[in-house]
mmCIF file of C-alpha atoms in Angstrom:
data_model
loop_
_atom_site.group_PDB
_atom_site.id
_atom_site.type_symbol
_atom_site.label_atom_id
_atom_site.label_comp_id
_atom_site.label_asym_id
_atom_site.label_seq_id
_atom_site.Cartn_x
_atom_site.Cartn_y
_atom_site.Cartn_z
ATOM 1 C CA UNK A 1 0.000 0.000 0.000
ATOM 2 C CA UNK A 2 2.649 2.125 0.856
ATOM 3 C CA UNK A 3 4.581 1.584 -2.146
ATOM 4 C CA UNK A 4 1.442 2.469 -4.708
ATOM 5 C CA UNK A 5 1.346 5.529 -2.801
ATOM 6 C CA UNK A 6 5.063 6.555 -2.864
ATOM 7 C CA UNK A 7 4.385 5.503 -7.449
ATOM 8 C CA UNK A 8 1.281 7.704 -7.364
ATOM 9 C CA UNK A 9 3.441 10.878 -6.065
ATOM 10 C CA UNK A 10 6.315 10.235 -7.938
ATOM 11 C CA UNK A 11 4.124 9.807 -11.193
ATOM 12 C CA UNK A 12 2.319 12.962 -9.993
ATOM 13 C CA UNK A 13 5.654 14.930 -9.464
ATOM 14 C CA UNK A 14 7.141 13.709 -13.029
ATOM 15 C CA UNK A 15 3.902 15.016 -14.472
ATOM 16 C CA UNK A 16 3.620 17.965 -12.882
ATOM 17 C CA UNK A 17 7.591 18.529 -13.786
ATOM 18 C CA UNK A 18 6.761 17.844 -17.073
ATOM 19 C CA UNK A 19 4.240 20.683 -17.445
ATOM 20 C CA UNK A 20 6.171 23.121 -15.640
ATOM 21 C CA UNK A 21 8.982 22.100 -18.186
ATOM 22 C CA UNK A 22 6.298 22.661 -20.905
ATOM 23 C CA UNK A 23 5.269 26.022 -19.313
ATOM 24 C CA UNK A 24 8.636 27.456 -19.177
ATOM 25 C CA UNK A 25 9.940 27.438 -22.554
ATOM 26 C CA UNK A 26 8.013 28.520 -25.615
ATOM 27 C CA UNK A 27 9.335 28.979 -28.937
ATOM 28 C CA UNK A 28 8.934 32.114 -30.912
ATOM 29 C CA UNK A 29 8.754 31.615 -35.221
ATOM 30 C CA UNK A 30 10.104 34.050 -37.495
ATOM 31 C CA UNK A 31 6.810 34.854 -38.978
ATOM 32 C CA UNK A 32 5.660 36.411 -35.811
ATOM 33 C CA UNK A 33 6.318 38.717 -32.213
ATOM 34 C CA UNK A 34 5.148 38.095 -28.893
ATOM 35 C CA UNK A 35 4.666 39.747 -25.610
ATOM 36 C CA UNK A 36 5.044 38.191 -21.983
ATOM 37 C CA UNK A 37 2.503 38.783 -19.861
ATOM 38 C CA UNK A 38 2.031 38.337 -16.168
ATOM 39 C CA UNK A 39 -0.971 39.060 -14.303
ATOM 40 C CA UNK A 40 -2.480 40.890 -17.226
ATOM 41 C CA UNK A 41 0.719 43.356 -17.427
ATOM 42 C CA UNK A 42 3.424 42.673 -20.229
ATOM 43 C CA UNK A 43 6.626 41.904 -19.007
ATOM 44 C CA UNK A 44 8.805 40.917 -21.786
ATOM 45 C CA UNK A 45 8.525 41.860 -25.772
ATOM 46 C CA UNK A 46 10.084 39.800 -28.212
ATOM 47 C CA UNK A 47 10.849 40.701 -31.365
ATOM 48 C CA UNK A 48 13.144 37.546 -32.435
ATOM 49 C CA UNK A 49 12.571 34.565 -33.596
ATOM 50 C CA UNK A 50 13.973 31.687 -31.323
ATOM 51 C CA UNK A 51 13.375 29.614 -28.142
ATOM 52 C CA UNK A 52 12.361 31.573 -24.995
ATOM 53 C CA UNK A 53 11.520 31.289 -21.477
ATOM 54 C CA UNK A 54 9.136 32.569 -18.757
ATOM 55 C CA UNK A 55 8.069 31.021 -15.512
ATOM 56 C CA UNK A 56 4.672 28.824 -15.329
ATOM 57 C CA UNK A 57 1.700 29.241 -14.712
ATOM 58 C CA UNK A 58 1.806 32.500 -13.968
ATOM 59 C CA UNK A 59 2.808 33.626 -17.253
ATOM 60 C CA UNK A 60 1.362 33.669 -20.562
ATOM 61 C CA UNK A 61 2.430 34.307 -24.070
ATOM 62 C CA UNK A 62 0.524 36.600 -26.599
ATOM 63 C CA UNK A 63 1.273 36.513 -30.327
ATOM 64 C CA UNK A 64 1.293 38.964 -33.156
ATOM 65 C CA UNK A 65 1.519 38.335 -37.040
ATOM 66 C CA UNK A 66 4.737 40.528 -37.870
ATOM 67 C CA UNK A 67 4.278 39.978 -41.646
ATOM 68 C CA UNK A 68 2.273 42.747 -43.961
ATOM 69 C CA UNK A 69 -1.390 42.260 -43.081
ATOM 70 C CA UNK A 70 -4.428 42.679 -45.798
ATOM 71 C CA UNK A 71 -7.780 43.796 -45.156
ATOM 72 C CA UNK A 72 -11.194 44.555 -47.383
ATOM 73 C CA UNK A 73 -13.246 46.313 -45.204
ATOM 74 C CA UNK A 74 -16.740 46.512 -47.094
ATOM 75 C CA UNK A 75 -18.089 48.848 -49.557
ATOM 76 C CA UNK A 76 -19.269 52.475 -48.436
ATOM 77 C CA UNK A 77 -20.842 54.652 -50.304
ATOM 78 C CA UNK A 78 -19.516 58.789 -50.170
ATOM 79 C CA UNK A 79 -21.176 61.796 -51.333
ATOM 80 C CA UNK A 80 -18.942 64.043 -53.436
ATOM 81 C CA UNK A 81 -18.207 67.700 -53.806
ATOM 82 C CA UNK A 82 -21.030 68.161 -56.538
ATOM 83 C CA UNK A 83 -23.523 66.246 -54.517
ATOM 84 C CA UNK A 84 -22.719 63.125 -56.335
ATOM 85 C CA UNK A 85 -22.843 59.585 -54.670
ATOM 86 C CA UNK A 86 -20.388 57.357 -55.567
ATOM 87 C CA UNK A 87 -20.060 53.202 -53.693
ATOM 88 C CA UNK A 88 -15.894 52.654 -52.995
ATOM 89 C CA UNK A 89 -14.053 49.990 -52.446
ATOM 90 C CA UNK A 90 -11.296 49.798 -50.640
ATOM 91 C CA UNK A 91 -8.346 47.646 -49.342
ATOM 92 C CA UNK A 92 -5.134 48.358 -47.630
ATOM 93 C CA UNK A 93 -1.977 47.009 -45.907
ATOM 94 C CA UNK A 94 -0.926 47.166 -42.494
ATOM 95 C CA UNK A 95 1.446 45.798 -40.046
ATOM 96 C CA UNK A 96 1.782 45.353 -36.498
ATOM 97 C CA UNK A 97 5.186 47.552 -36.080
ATOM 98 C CA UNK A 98 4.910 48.161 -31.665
ATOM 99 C CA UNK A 99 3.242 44.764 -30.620
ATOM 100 C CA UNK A 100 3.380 46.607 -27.031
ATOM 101 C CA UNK A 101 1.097 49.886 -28.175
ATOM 102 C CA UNK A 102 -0.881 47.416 -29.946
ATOM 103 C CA UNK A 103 -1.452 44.901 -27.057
ATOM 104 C CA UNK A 104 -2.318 47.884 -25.104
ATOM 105 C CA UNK A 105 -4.576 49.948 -27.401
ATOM 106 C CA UNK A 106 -6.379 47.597 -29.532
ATOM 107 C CA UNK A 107 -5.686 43.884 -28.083
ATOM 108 C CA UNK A 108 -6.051 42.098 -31.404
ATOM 109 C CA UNK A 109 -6.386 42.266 -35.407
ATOM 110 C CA UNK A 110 -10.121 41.504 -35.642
ATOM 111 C CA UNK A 111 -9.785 45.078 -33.164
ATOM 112 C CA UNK A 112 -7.450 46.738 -35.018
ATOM 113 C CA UNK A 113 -9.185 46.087 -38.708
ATOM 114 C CA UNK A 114 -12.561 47.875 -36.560
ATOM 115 C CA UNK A 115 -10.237 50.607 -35.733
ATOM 116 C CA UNK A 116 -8.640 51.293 -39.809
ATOM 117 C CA UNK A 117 -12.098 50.746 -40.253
ATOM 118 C CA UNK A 118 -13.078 53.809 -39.183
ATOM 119 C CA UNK A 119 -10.367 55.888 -39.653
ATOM 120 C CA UNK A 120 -9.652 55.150 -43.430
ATOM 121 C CA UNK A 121 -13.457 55.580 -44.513
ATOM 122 C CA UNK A 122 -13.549 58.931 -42.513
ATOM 123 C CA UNK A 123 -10.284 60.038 -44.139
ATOM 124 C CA UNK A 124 -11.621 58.806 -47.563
ATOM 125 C CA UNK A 125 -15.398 60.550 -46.838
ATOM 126 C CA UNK A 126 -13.215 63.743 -46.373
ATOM 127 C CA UNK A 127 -10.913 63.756 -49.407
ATOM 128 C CA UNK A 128 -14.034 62.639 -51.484
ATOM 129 C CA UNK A 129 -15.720 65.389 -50.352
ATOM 130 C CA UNK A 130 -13.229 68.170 -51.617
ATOM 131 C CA UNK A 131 -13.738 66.758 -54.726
ATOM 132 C CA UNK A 132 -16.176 66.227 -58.062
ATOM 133 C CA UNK A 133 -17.250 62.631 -58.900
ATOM 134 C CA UNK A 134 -14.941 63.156 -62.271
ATOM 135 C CA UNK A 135 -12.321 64.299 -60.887
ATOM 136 C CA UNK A 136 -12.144 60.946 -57.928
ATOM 137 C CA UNK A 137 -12.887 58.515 -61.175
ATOM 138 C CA UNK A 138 -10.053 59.977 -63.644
ATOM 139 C CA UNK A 139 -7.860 62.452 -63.081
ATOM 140 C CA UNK A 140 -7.012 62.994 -59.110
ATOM 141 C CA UNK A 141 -7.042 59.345 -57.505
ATOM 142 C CA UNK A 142 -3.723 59.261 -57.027
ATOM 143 C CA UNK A 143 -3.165 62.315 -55.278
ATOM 144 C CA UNK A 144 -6.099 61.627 -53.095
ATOM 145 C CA UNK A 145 -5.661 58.255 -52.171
ATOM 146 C CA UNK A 146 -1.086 59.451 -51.284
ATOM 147 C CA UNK A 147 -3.201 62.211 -48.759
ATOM 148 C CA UNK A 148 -5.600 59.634 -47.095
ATOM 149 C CA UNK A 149 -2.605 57.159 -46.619
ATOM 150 C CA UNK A 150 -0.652 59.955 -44.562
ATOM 151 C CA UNK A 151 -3.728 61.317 -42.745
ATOM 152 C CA UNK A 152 -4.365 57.713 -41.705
ATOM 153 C CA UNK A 153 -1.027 56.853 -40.747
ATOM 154 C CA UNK A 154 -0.438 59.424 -38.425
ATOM 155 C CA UNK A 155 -3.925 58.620 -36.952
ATOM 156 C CA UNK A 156 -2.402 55.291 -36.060
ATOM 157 C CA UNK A 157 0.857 55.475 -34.527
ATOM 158 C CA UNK A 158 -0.513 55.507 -31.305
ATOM 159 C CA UNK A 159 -1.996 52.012 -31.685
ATOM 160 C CA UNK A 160 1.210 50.709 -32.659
ATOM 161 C CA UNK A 161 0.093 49.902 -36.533
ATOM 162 C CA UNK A 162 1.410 51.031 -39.630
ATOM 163 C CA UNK A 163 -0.241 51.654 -42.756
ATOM 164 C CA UNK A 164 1.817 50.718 -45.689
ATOM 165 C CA UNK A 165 -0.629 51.458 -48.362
ATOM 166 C CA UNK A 166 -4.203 52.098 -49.109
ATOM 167 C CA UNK A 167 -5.917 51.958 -52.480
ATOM 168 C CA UNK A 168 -9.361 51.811 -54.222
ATOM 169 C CA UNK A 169 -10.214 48.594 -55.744
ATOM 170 C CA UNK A 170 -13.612 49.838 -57.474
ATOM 171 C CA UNK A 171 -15.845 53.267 -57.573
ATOM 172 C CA UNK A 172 -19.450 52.629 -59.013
ATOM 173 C CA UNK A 173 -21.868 54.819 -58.710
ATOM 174 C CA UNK A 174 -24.815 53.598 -56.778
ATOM 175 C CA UNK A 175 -27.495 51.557 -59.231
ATOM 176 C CA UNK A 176 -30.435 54.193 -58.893
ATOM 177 C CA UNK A 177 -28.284 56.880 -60.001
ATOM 178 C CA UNK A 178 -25.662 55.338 -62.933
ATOM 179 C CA UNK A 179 -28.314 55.381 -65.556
ATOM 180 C CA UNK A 180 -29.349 58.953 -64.731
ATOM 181 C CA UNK A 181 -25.117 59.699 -64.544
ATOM 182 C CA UNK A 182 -25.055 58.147 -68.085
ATOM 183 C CA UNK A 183 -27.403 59.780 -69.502
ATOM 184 C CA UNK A 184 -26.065 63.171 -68.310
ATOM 185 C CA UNK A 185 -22.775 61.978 -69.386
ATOM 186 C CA UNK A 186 -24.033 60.810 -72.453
ATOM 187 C CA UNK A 187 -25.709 64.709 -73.204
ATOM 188 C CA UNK A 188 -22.780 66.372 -72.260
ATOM 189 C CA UNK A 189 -20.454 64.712 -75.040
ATOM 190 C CA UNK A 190 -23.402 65.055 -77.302
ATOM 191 C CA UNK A 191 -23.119 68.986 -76.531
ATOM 192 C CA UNK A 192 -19.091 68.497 -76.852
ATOM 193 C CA UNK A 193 -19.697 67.164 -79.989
ATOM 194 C CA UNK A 194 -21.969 69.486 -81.323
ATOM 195 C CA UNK A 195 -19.922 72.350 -80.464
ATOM 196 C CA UNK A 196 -16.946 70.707 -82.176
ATOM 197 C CA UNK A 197 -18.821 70.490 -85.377
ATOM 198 C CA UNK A 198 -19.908 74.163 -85.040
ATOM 199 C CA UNK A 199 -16.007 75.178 -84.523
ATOM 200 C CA UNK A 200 -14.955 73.311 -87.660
ATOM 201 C CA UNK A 201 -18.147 74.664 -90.003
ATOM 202 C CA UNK A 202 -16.809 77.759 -88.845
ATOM 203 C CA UNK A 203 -13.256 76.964 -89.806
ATOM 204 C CA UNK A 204 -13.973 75.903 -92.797
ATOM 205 C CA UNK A 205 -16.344 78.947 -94.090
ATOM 206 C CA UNK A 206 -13.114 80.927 -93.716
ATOM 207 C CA UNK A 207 -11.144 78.515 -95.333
ATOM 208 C CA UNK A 208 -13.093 78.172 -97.991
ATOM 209 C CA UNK A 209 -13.635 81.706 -98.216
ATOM 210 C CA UNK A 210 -9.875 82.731 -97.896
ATOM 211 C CA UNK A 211 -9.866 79.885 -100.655
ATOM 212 C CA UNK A 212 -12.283 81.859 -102.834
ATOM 213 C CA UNK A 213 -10.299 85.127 -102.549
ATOM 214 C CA UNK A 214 -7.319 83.701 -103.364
ATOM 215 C CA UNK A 215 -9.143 81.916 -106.266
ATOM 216 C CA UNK A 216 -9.979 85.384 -107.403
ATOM 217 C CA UNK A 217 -7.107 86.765 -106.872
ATOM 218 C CA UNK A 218 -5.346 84.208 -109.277
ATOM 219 C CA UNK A 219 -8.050 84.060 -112.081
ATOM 220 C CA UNK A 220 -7.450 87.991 -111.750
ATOM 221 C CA UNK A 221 -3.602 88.018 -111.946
ATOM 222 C CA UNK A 222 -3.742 85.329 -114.887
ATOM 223 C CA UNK A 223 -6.557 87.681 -116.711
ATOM 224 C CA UNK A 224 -4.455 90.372 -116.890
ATOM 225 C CA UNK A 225 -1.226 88.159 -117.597
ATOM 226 C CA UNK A 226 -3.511 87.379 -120.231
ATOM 227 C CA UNK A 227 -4.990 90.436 -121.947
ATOM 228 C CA UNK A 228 -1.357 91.853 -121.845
ATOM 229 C CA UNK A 229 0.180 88.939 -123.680
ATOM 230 C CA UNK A 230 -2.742 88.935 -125.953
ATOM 231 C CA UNK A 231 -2.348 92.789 -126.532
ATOM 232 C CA UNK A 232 1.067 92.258 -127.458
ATOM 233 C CA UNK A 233 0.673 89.587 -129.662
ATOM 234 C CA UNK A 234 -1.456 91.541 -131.713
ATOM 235 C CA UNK A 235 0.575 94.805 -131.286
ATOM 236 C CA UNK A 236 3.074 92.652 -132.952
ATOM 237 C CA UNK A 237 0.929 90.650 -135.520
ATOM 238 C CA UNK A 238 -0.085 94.550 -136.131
ATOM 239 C CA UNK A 239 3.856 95.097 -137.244
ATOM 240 C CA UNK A 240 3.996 92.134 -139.020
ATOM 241 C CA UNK A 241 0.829 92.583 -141.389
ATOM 242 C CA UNK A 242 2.267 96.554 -141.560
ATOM 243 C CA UNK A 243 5.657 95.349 -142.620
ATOM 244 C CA UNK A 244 4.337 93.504 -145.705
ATOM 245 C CA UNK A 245 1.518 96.074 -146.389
ATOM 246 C CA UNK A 246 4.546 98.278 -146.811
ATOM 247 C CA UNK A 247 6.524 95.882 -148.907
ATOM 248 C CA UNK A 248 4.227 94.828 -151.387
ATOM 249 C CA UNK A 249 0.782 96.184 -150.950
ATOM 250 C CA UNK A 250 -0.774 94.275 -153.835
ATOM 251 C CA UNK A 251 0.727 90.976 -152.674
ATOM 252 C CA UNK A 252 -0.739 91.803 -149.226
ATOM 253 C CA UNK A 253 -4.083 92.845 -150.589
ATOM 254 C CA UNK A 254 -4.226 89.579 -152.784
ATOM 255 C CA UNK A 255 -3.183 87.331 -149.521
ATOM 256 C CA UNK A 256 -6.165 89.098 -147.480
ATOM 257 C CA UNK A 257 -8.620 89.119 -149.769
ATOM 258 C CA UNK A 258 -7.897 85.051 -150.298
ATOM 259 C CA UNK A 259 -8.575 84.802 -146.641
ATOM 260 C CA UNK A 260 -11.528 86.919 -146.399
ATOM 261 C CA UNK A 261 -12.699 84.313 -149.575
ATOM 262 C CA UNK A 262 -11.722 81.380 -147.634
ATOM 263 C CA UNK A 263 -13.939 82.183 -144.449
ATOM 264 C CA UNK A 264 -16.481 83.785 -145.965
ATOM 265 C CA UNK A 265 -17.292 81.711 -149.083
ATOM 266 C CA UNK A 266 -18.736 78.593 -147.784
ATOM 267 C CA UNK A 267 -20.734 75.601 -149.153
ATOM 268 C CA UNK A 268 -24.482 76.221 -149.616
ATOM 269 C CA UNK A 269 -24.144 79.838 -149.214
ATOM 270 C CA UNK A 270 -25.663 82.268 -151.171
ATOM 271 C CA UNK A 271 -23.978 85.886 -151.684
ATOM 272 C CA UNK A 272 -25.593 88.485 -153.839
ATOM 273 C CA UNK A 273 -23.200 91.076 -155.027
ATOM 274 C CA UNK A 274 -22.858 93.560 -158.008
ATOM 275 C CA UNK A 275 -20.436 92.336 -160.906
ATOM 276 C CA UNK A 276 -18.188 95.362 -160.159
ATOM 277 C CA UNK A 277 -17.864 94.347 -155.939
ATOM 278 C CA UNK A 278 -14.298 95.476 -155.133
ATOM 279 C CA UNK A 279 -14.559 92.026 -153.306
ATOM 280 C CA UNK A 280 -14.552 89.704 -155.953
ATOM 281 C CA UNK A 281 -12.139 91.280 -157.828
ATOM 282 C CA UNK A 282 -9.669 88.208 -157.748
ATOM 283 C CA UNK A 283 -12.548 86.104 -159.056
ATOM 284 C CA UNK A 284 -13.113 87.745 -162.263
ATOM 285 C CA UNK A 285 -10.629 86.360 -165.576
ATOM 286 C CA UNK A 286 -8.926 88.290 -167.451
ATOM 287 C CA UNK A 287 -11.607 90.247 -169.757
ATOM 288 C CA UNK A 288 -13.287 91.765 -166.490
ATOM 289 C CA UNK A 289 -15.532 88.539 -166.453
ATOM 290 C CA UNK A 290 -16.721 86.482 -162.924
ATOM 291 C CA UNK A 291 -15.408 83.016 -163.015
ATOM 292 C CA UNK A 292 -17.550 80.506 -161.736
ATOM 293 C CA UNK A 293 -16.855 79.649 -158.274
ATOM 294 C CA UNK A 294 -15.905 75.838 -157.555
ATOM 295 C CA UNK A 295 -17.285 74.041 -154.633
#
């Protein structure tokens, strides 16, 4: 009896060393940090990976991711500068960087992702707000979203969290308003559109009508180009038909009058002249007589 009593204790003892064993050493991995805390008040923050130590049973380990963190809070919906309401979604990355302020101020991450809850939609409500709904969809996301990842990372130091980056994953506009947004879109680059097509009709009555004056301006130039080439042509057809008047005035007469006989006597035409016409004086043989006249 005595001896099952003395196996009990030591098998009690062994076990009980075992545990305290267990209790005292705890190992910490690389992917995370952990605090030791005693009687609810944090004695020892490790940073490390490695094995560690703390006394049993009266101390307990607490452990923090120390890796970049993820979270999708759900989608809000923000009124902007022009009254316009727009649904955002959101994400950003965070990290535990003071597991101590963070113990202390938050406790955990399913805390802490409340907390940048609240902060990051109330930083993005404000930027929003200082701005039109074109302006947050195109041109001046960036900037925005660089302002509401400072603003919220100051907000946060004290819990021991920083933000490494925030950023918009999708801005809709809410389902009762996109057709009416569409449709107001839609007029606007109808208007655009018309006023383009004004601008160019415009352009293009004073390019055509610079065209036309220029036109007129050539047609004008080449007139008078022409008239003075024509001019002197005959001034000098003039000289010619004077030079051989002078040097043989019959021969001239004789060549001028064949011309004259040449377009004016066609076929079926009928002339009527006198037998002594001056005009058919070429035509007549040799005893004053009018030769008949060949077709």
């Amino acid at each position: 009896m005595e001896k099952q009593r003395l196996l009990i204790i030591s098998i009690i003892v062994l076990v009980a060393t075992a545990l305290g064993l267990a209790q005292s050493f705890f190992i910490v991995d690389e992917t995370e940090q952990a605090i030791v805390v005693q009687m609810g008040k944090p004695v020892c923050v490790i940073t490390t990976p490695g094995l560690r130590t703390k006394k049993p049973f009266v101390q307990r380990v607490v452990r923090f991711d120390n890796r970049m963190l993820e979270y999708n809070p759900s989608v809000i919906e923000i009124s902007t500068k022009d009254n316009k309401n727009i649904e955002i979604d959101s994400y950003f990355q965070w990290r535990i960087a003071d597991p101590l302020k963070f113990l202390e101020s938050v406790g955990s991450e399913s805390q802490a992702q409340s907390r940048l809850d609240d902060i990051i939609h109330a930083e993005l409500r404000a930027q929003l707000g200082l701005r039109d709904l074109s302006d947050v969809i195109t041109n001046d996301r960036q900037a925005m979203m660089e302002k509401v990842t400072e603003a919220s990372r100051k907000k946060v130091q004290s819990y021991g969290i920083e933000i490494l980056d925030i950023r918009i994953k999708r801005s809709d506009l809410p389902p009762e308003d996109e057709k009416r947004a569409f449709e107001r879109m839609q007029e606007e680059k109808q208007m655009e559109a018309r006023r383009y097509r004004s601008e160019g009709e415009e352009e293009a009555l004073k390019i055509r009508a610079q065209a036309d004056r220029e036109k007129k301006i050539i047609l004008a130039d080449a007139y008078k180009k022409a008239q003075k080439i024509r001019g002197e042509g005959e001034a000098k057809a003039m000289k010619i038909y004077a030079d051989a008047y002078n040097q043989n005035p019959d021969f001239y007469s004789f060549v001028r009058t064949l011309d004259a006989y040449r377009k004016t006597l066609k076929e079926n035409t009928i002339f009527l002249f006198s037998e002594d016409n001056e005009f058919l004086k070429y035509l007549k043989g040799s005893h004053g007589k009018q030769k008949p006249i060949r077709k």
